[in-house]
Amino acid sequence: MRVTAFLAGGLLPENVRGTHSDAFVHVVDWYPTLCKLAGVVPTDDPPVAPLPVDPTRPDLDIYQGNLSWPSVDGIDVWPRLMGAAYAKRAVFWLSAETLIVNETYKIVTAQPSPDLMEAASVNDGWKNASGDWSADPGGCGTAYQNRTAFKPCVFDVVADPSERH
């Protein structure tokens, strides 16, 4: 869940240069953040709101052709990257199977299909810093090849960033 990223340039205040941040940032946050820095309104609201989702009508086009579209998911994360205090997101969906609650708990409710994954190879378990793989001991969302033992799980990604417990 954690990845390396960096910021550089003249917009960075001296007090954050050479520091690190544990701020929760998702790729969808870069668009609104860069818009704000450029002085552009970071919303792309449609002229017509999408229709409400109706579970009894899965064929319903909630976007009504080209009349509507989803709103921007991201938020301006510049203040949190600059070290300001911020309110944690209550819920953030990563996929149909996975969500983050309070930027602390990762809930995995189903096993992603290997057919939907873009990786060239699909392994079971966790990739270690050495490059080898550790087996998933409990079938908790990472045993992509063995699809017989899945169980839903919750990880505290702050206390357990490797998602092993």
Backbone as a chain_set.jsonl record, in Angstrom:
{"seq": "MRVTAFLAGGLLPENVRGTHSDAFVHVVDWYPTLCKLAGVVPTDDPPVAPLPVDPTRPDLDIYQGNLSWPSVDGIDVWPRLMGAAYAKRAVFWLSAETLIVNETYKIVTAQPSPDLMEAASVNDGWKNASGDWSADPGGCGTAYQNRTAFKPCVFDVVADPSERH", "coords": {"N": [[0.79, -1.175, 0.0], [1.994, 1.206, 0.55], [3.975, 3.513, -1.191], [6.826, 4.878, -2.873], [7.334, 8.288, -3.375], [8.15, 11.56, -4.581], [8.681, 15.074, -4.084], [9.774, 18.049, -5.612], [11.335, 21.227, -6.201], [10.828, 24.81, -6.584], [8.463, 25.582, -5.279], [8.343, 24.288, -2.894], [8.448, 24.857, 0.52], [11.2, 25.858, 2.612], [11.171, 24.539, 5.096], [10.114, 21.986, 4.623], [11.723, 20.751, 2.825], [13.822, 18.029, 2.129], [12.602, 16.391, 3.989], [10.336, 13.78, 5.165], [7.086, 12.355, 4.57], [4.201, 10.868, 5.976], [1.724, 11.067, 4.988], [-1.535, 10.214, 3.842], [-2.049, 9.666, 0.581], [-3.484, 9.437, -2.599], [-3.345, 8.402, -6.031], [-5.426, 9.694, -7.388], [-5.547, 12.115, -6.144], [-3.671, 13.851, -7.157], [-4.524, 15.354, -9.428], [-6.572, 17.313, -8.481], [-4.878, 18.624, -6.665], [-2.715, 19.664, -8.199], [-4.221, 21.305, -9.878], [-5.181, 23.238, -8.036], [-2.718, 24.378, -7.266], [-2.044, 25.55, -9.668], [-3.937, 27.471, -9.846], [-6.417, 26.849, -10.846], [-9.83, 25.85, -10.937], [-10.55, 22.867, -9.302], [-12.629, 21.083, -10.002], [-14.771, 19.016, -11.935], [-17.507, 19.077, -12.485], [-20.469, 17.682, -13.816], [-22.889, 18.959, -16.237], [-25.375, 17.858, -15.863], [-26.568, 16.018, -13.21], [-25.544, 12.695, -12.249], [-27.799, 9.894, -12.39], [-29.407, 8.344, -9.543], [-27.984, 5.338, -8.212], [-29.517, 2.293, -8.874], [-29.961, -0.671, -7.508], [-31.699, -2.64, -8.37], [-31.828, -2.284, -11.038], [-29.464, -2.956, -12.839], [-28.716, -2.446, -15.451], [-29.209, 0.193, -15.961], [-28.224, 3.258, -17.276], [-26.568, 5.373, -15.519], [-25.246, 7.667, -16.131], [-26.471, 8.711, -18.296], [-25.891, 8.526, -21.118], [-23.824, 10.765, -22.709], [-24.385, 12.899, -21.085], [-23.698, 13.184, -18.433], [-21.171, 12.577, -15.919], [-18.785, 10.946, -13.69], [-17.889, 12.634, -10.631], [-14.888, 14.376, -9.588], [-12.7, 12.36, -7.784], [-10.526, 12.835, -6.13], [-8.739, 14.871, -3.663], [-7.428, 18.085, -2.694], [-4.244, 17.76, -1.688], [-2.113, 19.276, -0.949], [-1.817, 20.903, 1.448], [-1.551, 18.862, 3.461], [0.758, 17.589, 2.582], [2.548, 19.569, 3.056], [2.781, 19.482, 5.72], [0.707, 20.363, 7.332], [-1.962, 20.097, 9.744], [-4.658, 17.801, 9.275], [-7.936, 16.571, 8.451], [-8.751, 13.167, 8.569], [-9.73, 11.01, 5.878], [-12.921, 9.608, 5.924], [-13.849, 7.281, 4.568], [-12.384, 5.523, 1.914], [-12.544, 4.212, -1.218], [-10.689, 1.678, -2.713], [-10.98, -0.311, -4.565], [-13.455, -2.535, -6.003], [-13.395, -4.528, -4.159], [-11.968, -3.624, -1.972], [-11.492, -1.292, 0.66], [-10.474, 1.692, 2.396], [-10.61, 2.718, 5.71], [-10.844, 5.537, 7.674], [-8.221, 6.168, 7.045], [-6.637, 4.26, 8.141], [-7.505, 1.575, 8.481], [-7.606, -1.183, 6.36], [-9.934, -2.807, 4.536], [-10.658, -5.864, 3.218], [-12.87, -7.417, 1.224], [-13.358, -9.341, -0.651], [-11.767, -11.625, -2.898], [-9.592, -10.467, -5.333], [-9.907, -11.135, -8.804], [-7.473, -12.977, -10.607], [-7.608, -12.666, -13.333], [-8.308, -10.058, -13.737], [-6.181, -8.575, -12.981], [-3.36, -6.566, -13.757], [-0.749, -7.29, -13.617], [2.184, -8.924, -14.853], [2.774, -11.395, -13.846], [1.232, -13.469, -11.41], [1.428, -13.841, -8.036], [1.311, -15.683, -4.943], [0.816, -14.32, -1.764], [3.21, -12.178, -0.089], [5.561, -9.893, -1.426], [8.878, -9.772, -0.569], [11.504, -7.548, 0.62], [13.842, -8.598, -0.344], [13.112, -9.643, -2.743], [12.057, -12.17, -3.004], [9.178, -14.296, -2.318], [6.801, -14.44, 0.353], [4.644, -16.816, 1.708], [1.081, -16.509, 1.958], [-0.228, -16.772, 5.044], [-2.858, -17.021, 5.974], [-4.85, -16.907, 4.009], [-5.886, -14.412, 3.457], [-6.793, -12.418, 1.391], [-4.504, -12.22, -0.267], [-3.764, -14.527, -1.538], [-3.795, -15.132, -4.495], [-3.652, -17.123, -6.442], [-4.472, -19.503, -5.205], [-7.646, -20.07, -4.794], [-9.377, -21.132, -2.959], [-9.481, -20.75, -0.225], [-10.205, -18.241, 0.776], [-10.855, -15.57, 3.07], [-12.646, -12.805, 4.387], [-10.956, -9.813, 5.515], [-9.322, -7.524, 7.824], [-6.929, -5.037, 7.92], [-4.659, -3.195, 9.91], [-3.198, -0.701, 8.596], [-1.442, 1.208, 9.467], [-0.171, 0.325, 11.846], [0.604, -2.148, 10.881], [2.073, -2.163, 8.23], [2.858, -3.966, 6.25], [0.755, -5.624, 5.943], [0.318, -8.186, 7.146], [-0.921, -9.242, 9.361]], "CA": [[0.0, 0.0, 0.0], [2.865, 2.38, 0.578], [4.876, 3.635, -2.331], [7.744, 6.001, -2.803], [7.073, 9.426, -4.246], [8.915, 12.706, -4.117], [8.363, 16.406, -4.576], [10.953, 18.902, -5.723], [11.091, 22.48, -6.903], [10.798, 26.069, -5.854], [7.252, 25.771, -4.474], [8.496, 23.649, -1.58], [9.035, 25.715, 1.554], [12.459, 25.362, 3.18], [10.958, 23.654, 6.246], [9.752, 20.621, 4.23], [12.756, 20.183, 1.943], [14.628, 16.986, 2.767], [11.836, 15.674, 5.008], [9.445, 12.744, 4.639], [5.702, 12.487, 5.001], [3.404, 9.649, 6.015], [0.371, 11.459, 4.617], [-2.298, 9.333, 2.966], [-2.252, 10.311, -0.712], [-3.802, 8.49, -3.661], [-3.069, 8.963, -7.352], [-6.524, 10.582, -7.785], [-5.376, 13.408, -5.486], [-2.734, 14.741, -7.863], [-5.246, 16.276, -10.306], [-7.04, 18.509, -7.775], [-3.758, 19.32, -6.033], [-2.019, 20.446, -9.227], [-5.144, 22.363, -10.304], [-5.149, 24.303, -7.032], [-1.429, 25.069, -7.357], [-2.052, 26.331, -10.905], [-4.986, 28.463, -9.769], [-7.556, 26.379, -11.63], [-10.842, 25.173, -10.13], [-10.276, 21.436, -9.47], [-13.818, 20.242, -10.138], [-15.261, 18.751, -13.289], [-18.894, 18.683, -12.27], [-21.233, 17.609, -15.06], [-24.049, 19.851, -16.285], [-26.521, 17.078, -15.391], [-26.109, 15.073, -12.186], [-25.843, 11.29, -12.535], [-28.978, 9.322, -11.744], [-29.06, 7.49, -8.406], [-27.78, 3.923, -8.51], [-30.661, 1.462, -8.525], [-29.484, -2.05, -7.55], [-32.646, -3.506, -9.084], [-31.686, -1.998, -12.469], [-28.034, -2.874, -13.141], [-28.524, -2.002, -16.825], [-29.515, 1.613, -16.046], [-27.088, 4.141, -17.548], [-26.725, 6.488, -14.584], [-24.615, 8.854, -16.711], [-27.378, 9.182, -19.343], [-25.09, 8.749, -22.322], [-22.742, 11.718, -22.466], [-24.902, 14.052, -20.358], [-23.152, 13.268, -17.093], [-19.968, 11.793, -15.658], [-18.467, 10.94, -12.257], [-17.153, 13.793, -10.137], [-13.485, 14.14, -9.257], [-12.586, 11.639, -6.52], [-9.412, 13.29, -5.312], [-8.785, 16.102, -2.875], [-6.184, 18.853, -2.68], [-3.431, 17.244, -0.58], [-0.949, 20.131, -0.733], [-1.611, 21.24, 2.871], [-1.038, 17.727, 4.235], [2.141, 17.345, 2.172], [3.352, 20.64, 3.651], [2.856, 19.229, 7.157], [-0.423, 20.921, 8.08], [-2.914, 19.139, 10.304], [-5.766, 17.563, 8.346], [-8.922, 15.558, 8.845], [-8.615, 11.929, 7.809], [-10.898, 10.612, 5.096], [-13.704, 8.589, 6.617], [-13.84, 6.072, 3.751], [-11.812, 5.695, 0.577], [-12.613, 2.951, -1.958], [-9.562, 1.374, -3.595], [-11.496, -1.172, -5.634], [-14.739, -3.135, -5.627], [-13.168, -5.466, -3.063], [-11.104, -3.087, -0.931], [-11.638, 0.107, 1.034], [-9.686, 2.176, 3.528], [-11.448, 3.428, 6.669], [-10.122, 6.457, 8.546], [-6.819, 6.134, 6.625], [-5.96, 3.35, 9.062], [-7.912, 0.186, 8.319], [-7.873, -1.663, 5.009], [-10.894, -3.902, 4.592], [-10.695, -6.652, 1.986], [-14.107, -8.186, 1.336], [-13.384, -10.399, -1.662], [-10.48, -11.89, -3.517], [-9.575, -10.004, -6.719], [-9.66, -12.179, -9.795], [-6.217, -12.812, -11.326], [-7.906, -12.256, -14.703], [-8.475, -8.606, -13.766], [-4.948, -7.935, -12.549], [-2.513, -6.203, -14.878], [0.616, -7.764, -13.423], [2.603, -9.956, -15.799], [2.684, -12.669, -13.135], [0.444, -13.377, -10.187], [2.03, -14.665, -6.997], [0.565, -15.781, -3.697], [1.503, -13.823, -0.586], [3.835, -10.861, -0.062], [6.904, -9.785, -1.967], [9.798, -9.269, 0.432], [12.51, -6.612, 0.121], [14.867, -9.379, -1.05], [12.587, -10.022, -4.048], [11.35, -13.453, -2.955], [7.797, -14.192, -1.852], [6.373, -15.159, 1.554], [3.29, -17.328, 1.532], [-0.01, -15.934, 2.74], [-0.544, -17.819, 6.011], [-4.244, -17.169, 6.374], [-5.813, -16.75, 2.925], [-6.536, -13.13, 3.692], [-6.751, -11.453, 0.319], [-3.305, -12.173, -1.097], [-3.544, -15.826, -2.182], [-4.519, -14.96, -5.75], [-3.704, -18.357, -7.214], [-5.275, -20.467, -4.461], [-8.907, -19.366, -4.597], [-10.264, -21.999, -2.186], [-9.418, -20.52, 1.219], [-10.302, -16.816, 1.087], [-11.726, -15.059, 4.115], [-12.53, -11.353, 4.497], [-9.975, -9.443, 6.526], [-9.082, -6.118, 8.132], [-5.537, -4.758, 8.275], [-4.311, -1.868, 10.414], [-2.046, -0.401, 7.724], [-0.505, 2.069, 10.173], [0.607, -0.542, 12.73], [1.029, -3.337, 10.125], [2.118, -1.72, 6.83], [3.043, -5.101, 5.334], [-0.532, -6.314, 5.888], [0.561, -9.598, 7.428], [-1.639, -9.687, 10.568]], "C": [[0.846, 1.257, 0.0], [3.794, 2.348, -0.622], [5.764, 4.848, -2.119], [7.32, 7.062, -3.806], [7.931, 10.577, -3.739], [8.407, 13.982, -4.759], [9.652, 17.2, -4.621], [10.548, 20.2, -6.401], [10.942, 23.659, -5.975], [9.555, 26.313, -5.031], [7.382, 25.173, -3.076], [9.128, 24.612, -0.587], [10.298, 25.061, 2.135], [12.221, 24.336, 4.287], [10.533, 22.237, 5.866], [10.775, 19.99, 3.292], [13.605, 19.186, 2.724], [13.906, 16.215, 3.857], [11.033, 14.555, 4.354], [8.05, 12.961, 5.219], [5.038, 11.119, 4.985], [1.955, 9.936, 5.636], [-0.246, 10.449, 3.661], [-2.628, 10.108, 1.698], [-2.508, 9.221, -1.738], [-3.547, 9.176, -4.999], [-4.176, 9.931, -7.797], [-6.404, 11.966, -7.147], [-4.469, 14.364, -6.254], [-3.459, 15.747, -8.749], [-5.77, 17.498, -9.544], [-5.915, 19.297, -7.102], [-3.035, 20.203, -7.039], [-2.912, 21.555, -9.777], [-5.106, 23.532, -9.336], [-3.842, 25.091, -7.105], [-1.353, 25.957, -8.597], [-3.127, 27.413, -10.904], [-6.223, 28.127, -10.582], [-8.54, 25.677, -10.695], [-10.711, 23.658, -10.361], [-11.516, 20.549, -9.553], [-14.168, 20.09, -11.612], [-16.703, 18.292, -13.187], [-19.657, 18.691, -13.586], [-22.403, 18.587, -15.052], [-25.322, 19.179, -15.779], [-25.993, 16.058, -14.388], [-26.414, 13.64, -12.61], [-27.126, 10.861, -11.819], [-28.544, 8.512, -10.528], [-28.886, 6.034, -8.861], [-28.998, 3.153, -8.022], [-30.218, 0.004, -8.639], [-30.428, -3.0, -8.289], [-32.568, -3.305, -10.593], [-30.214, -1.862, -12.837], [-27.736, -2.399, -14.562], [-28.749, -0.499, -16.998], [-28.238, 2.425, -16.258], [-27.228, 5.381, -16.674], [-26.109, 7.779, -15.13], [-25.38, 9.375, -17.927], [-26.632, 9.508, -20.638], [-23.927, 9.66, -21.998], [-23.2, 12.947, -21.683], [-24.244, 14.254, -18.998], [-21.88, 12.426, -17.005], [-19.682, 11.822, -14.161], [-17.732, 12.219, -11.864], [-15.708, 13.402, -9.86], [-13.414, 13.474, -7.881], [-11.549, 12.233, -5.581], [-9.682, 14.568, -4.548], [-7.44, 16.807, -3.003], [-5.375, 18.413, -1.453], [-2.211, 18.116, -0.284], [-0.767, 20.497, 0.745], [-1.051, 20.071, 3.685], [0.394, 17.389, 3.846], [3.087, 18.393, 2.746], [3.406, 20.53, 5.166], [1.729, 19.802, 7.972], [-1.287, 19.798, 8.647], [-4.079, 18.988, 9.334], [-6.696, 16.505, 8.903], [-8.732, 14.327, 7.964], [-9.888, 11.653, 7.025], [-11.624, 9.502, 5.845], [-13.643, 7.263, 5.879], [-13.231, 6.409, 2.403], [-11.808, 4.335, -0.111], [-11.379, 2.803, -2.837], [-10.006, 0.542, -4.79], [-12.855, -1.698, -5.178], [-14.598, -4.034, -4.412], [-12.526, -4.838, -1.835], [-11.419, -1.623, -0.634], [-10.773, 0.414, 2.24], [-10.628, 2.98, 4.412], [-10.549, 4.254, 7.584], [-8.617, 6.456, 8.276], [-5.98, 5.207, 7.501], [-6.263, 1.888, 8.768], [-8.214, -0.123, 6.862], [-8.761, -2.89, 5.134], [-10.937, -4.567, 3.234], [-11.887, -7.589, 2.109], [-14.215, -9.326, 0.339], [-12.002, -10.519, -2.274], [-10.492, -11.382, -4.958], [-9.275, -11.157, -7.669], [-8.313, -11.942, -10.476], [-6.437, -12.357, -12.769], [-8.017, -10.74, -14.833], [-7.21, -7.856, -13.389], [-4.036, -7.706, -13.743], [-1.078, -6.699, -14.741], [0.938, -8.884, -14.408], [2.564, -11.34, -15.156], [1.897, -12.442, -11.854], [1.046, -14.355, -9.188], [1.117, -14.7, -5.789], [1.401, -15.2, -2.571], [2.074, -12.434, -0.759], [5.218, -10.922, -0.688], [7.787, -9.124, -0.912], [10.806, -8.32, -0.208], [13.596, -7.333, -0.668], [14.415, -9.805, -2.441], [11.885, -11.366, -4.061], [9.968, -13.238, -2.331], [7.585, -14.995, -0.581], [4.934, -15.583, 1.341], [2.306, -16.6, 2.427], [-0.449, -16.996, 3.733], [-2.026, -18.035, 6.258], [-5.27, -17.02, 5.271], [-6.549, -15.427, 2.979], [-6.27, -12.136, 2.565], [-5.532, -11.433, -0.564], [-3.003, -13.5, -1.793], [-4.314, -15.837, -3.505], [-4.64, -16.254, -6.545], [-4.544, -19.43, -6.529], [-6.578, -19.779, -4.079], [-9.892, -20.187, -3.76], [-10.35, -21.615, -0.715], [-9.577, -19.057, 1.6], [-11.223, -16.552, 2.272], [-11.57, -13.539, 4.14], [-11.566, -10.985, 5.616], [-9.897, -7.935, 6.695], [-7.621, -5.991, 8.542], [-5.453, -3.36, 8.874], [-3.044, -1.482, 9.657], [-1.068, 0.582, 8.342], [0.404, 1.21, 11.039], [1.217, -1.726, 11.986], [1.096, -3.008, 8.63], [2.349, -2.835, 5.825], [1.786, -5.943, 5.186], [-0.376, -7.825, 6.091], [-0.279, -10.121, 8.595], [-3.046, -9.12, 10.587]], "O": [[0.414, 2.285, -0.523], [4.321, 1.305, -1.007], [5.483, 5.719, -1.295], [6.987, 6.753, -4.95], [8.385, 10.563, -2.595], [7.79, 13.969, -5.824], [10.52, 17.038, -3.763], [9.532, 20.257, -7.093], [10.932, 23.524, -4.752], [9.573, 27.176, -4.153], [6.615, 25.518, -2.177], [10.22, 25.127, -0.826], [10.422, 23.836, 2.136], [12.976, 23.371, 4.411], [10.585, 21.35, 6.718], [10.686, 18.797, 3.0], [14.048, 19.466, 3.838], [14.54, 15.452, 4.586], [11.05, 14.402, 3.132], [7.87, 13.655, 6.219], [5.282, 10.31, 4.09], [1.063, 9.14, 5.93], [0.428, 9.902, 2.789], [-3.385, 11.078, 1.727], [-1.826, 8.196, -1.744], [-3.536, 10.404, -5.076], [-3.894, 10.892, -8.512], [-7.092, 12.897, -7.567], [-4.505, 15.571, -6.016], [-3.039, 16.903, -8.815], [-5.444, 18.624, -9.92], [-6.003, 20.519, -6.987], [-2.77, 21.372, -6.758], [-2.419, 22.633, -10.108], [-5.011, 24.686, -9.754], [-3.847, 26.319, -7.017], [-0.683, 26.989, -8.586], [-3.222, 28.189, -11.854], [-6.987, 29.014, -10.962], [-8.126, 24.986, -9.764], [-10.758, 23.212, -11.507], [-11.45, 19.371, -9.203], [-13.875, 20.968, -12.424], [-17.079, 17.254, -13.731], [-19.503, 19.614, -14.385], [-22.861, 18.999, -13.987], [-26.243, 19.855, -15.321], [-25.064, 15.313, -14.696], [-27.431, 13.391, -13.258], [-27.481, 11.406, -10.774], [-27.41, 8.036, -10.49], [-29.563, 5.572, -9.78], [-29.452, 3.34, -6.893], [-30.108, -0.514, -9.75], [-30.0, -4.046, -8.778], [-33.17, -4.066, -11.351], [-29.757, -0.755, -13.121], [-26.611, -1.989, -14.847], [-28.502, 0.032, -18.081], [-27.28, 2.288, -15.498], [-27.923, 6.329, -17.04], [-26.419, 8.865, -14.643], [-24.98, 10.373, -18.526], [-26.731, 10.612, -21.174], [-23.129, 9.363, -21.109], [-22.475, 13.939, -21.623], [-24.232, 15.366, -18.469], [-21.565, 11.66, -17.915], [-20.264, 12.628, -13.435], [-17.032, 12.814, -12.684], [-15.358, 12.222, -9.897], [-14.005, 13.97, -6.922], [-11.689, 12.139, -4.362], [-10.69, 15.246, -4.746], [-6.439, 16.194, -3.375], [-5.776, 18.666, -0.317], [-1.369, 17.748, 0.535], [0.351, 20.406, 1.25], [-0.166, 20.272, 4.517], [1.171, 16.945, 4.691], [4.282, 18.141, 2.903], [4.003, 21.377, 5.83], [1.775, 19.741, 9.2], [-1.336, 18.696, 8.101], [-4.446, 19.942, 8.648], [-6.304, 15.662, 9.71], [-8.57, 14.446, 6.75], [-10.985, 12.015, 7.45], [-10.998, 8.565, 6.34], [-13.409, 6.224, 6.497], [-13.526, 7.453, 1.82], [-11.146, 3.406, 0.352], [-11.058, 3.699, -3.617], [-9.469, 0.678, -5.889], [-13.339, -1.348, -4.102], [-15.577, -4.279, -3.707], [-12.529, -5.444, -0.763], [-11.59, -0.816, -1.548], [-10.391, -0.476, 3.0], [-11.366, 3.832, 3.917], [-9.613, 3.733, 8.19], [-7.826, 6.715, 9.182], [-4.761, 5.357, 7.588], [-5.361, 1.05, 8.805], [-8.981, 0.586, 6.211], [-8.387, -3.884, 5.757], [-11.215, -3.924, 2.222], [-11.918, -8.452, 2.987], [-15.081, -10.189, 0.478], [-11.177, -9.611, -2.17], [-11.329, -11.825, -5.744], [-8.48, -12.043, -7.357], [-8.029, -10.817, -10.888], [-5.558, -11.733, -13.364], [-7.838, -10.198, -15.923], [-7.171, -6.628, -13.47], [-3.947, -8.55, -14.635], [-0.278, -6.54, -15.663], [0.074, -9.691, -14.753], [2.346, -12.34, -15.839], [1.905, -11.347, -11.291], [1.158, -15.55, -9.462], [0.249, -13.841, -5.632], [2.574, -15.547, -2.431], [1.513, -11.606, -1.477], [5.954, -11.89, -0.499], [7.471, -8.04, -0.422], [10.947, -8.289, -1.43], [14.205, -6.747, -1.564], [15.226, -10.276, -3.238], [11.186, -11.684, -5.023], [9.638, -12.142, -1.878], [8.117, -16.096, -0.439], [4.108, -14.809, 0.855], [2.654, -16.135, 3.512], [-0.99, -18.024, 3.326], [-2.425, -19.111, 6.703], [-6.467, -17.007, 5.559], [-7.712, -15.341, 2.585], [-5.596, -11.126, 2.77], [-5.513, -10.687, -1.543], [-2.055, -13.572, -2.574], [-5.359, -16.478, -3.616], [-5.63, -16.457, -7.247], [-5.251, -20.185, -7.197], [-6.608, -18.989, -3.136], [-11.102, -19.97, -3.837], [-11.227, -22.119, -0.013], [-9.115, -18.662, 2.671], [-12.238, -17.225, 2.45], [-10.466, -13.035, 3.934], [-11.38, -11.755, 6.558], [-10.339, -7.171, 5.838], [-7.134, -6.732, 9.396], [-6.11, -2.438, 8.389], [-1.944, -1.887, 10.033], [0.024, 0.78, 7.809], [1.625, 1.349, 10.976], [2.243, -2.256, 12.412], [0.284, -3.503, 7.848], [2.056, -2.656, 4.643], [1.757, -6.878, 4.386], [-0.878, -8.627, 5.303], [-0.344, -11.333, 8.8], [-3.805, -9.38, 11.521]]}, "num_chains": 1, "name": "protein.A"}
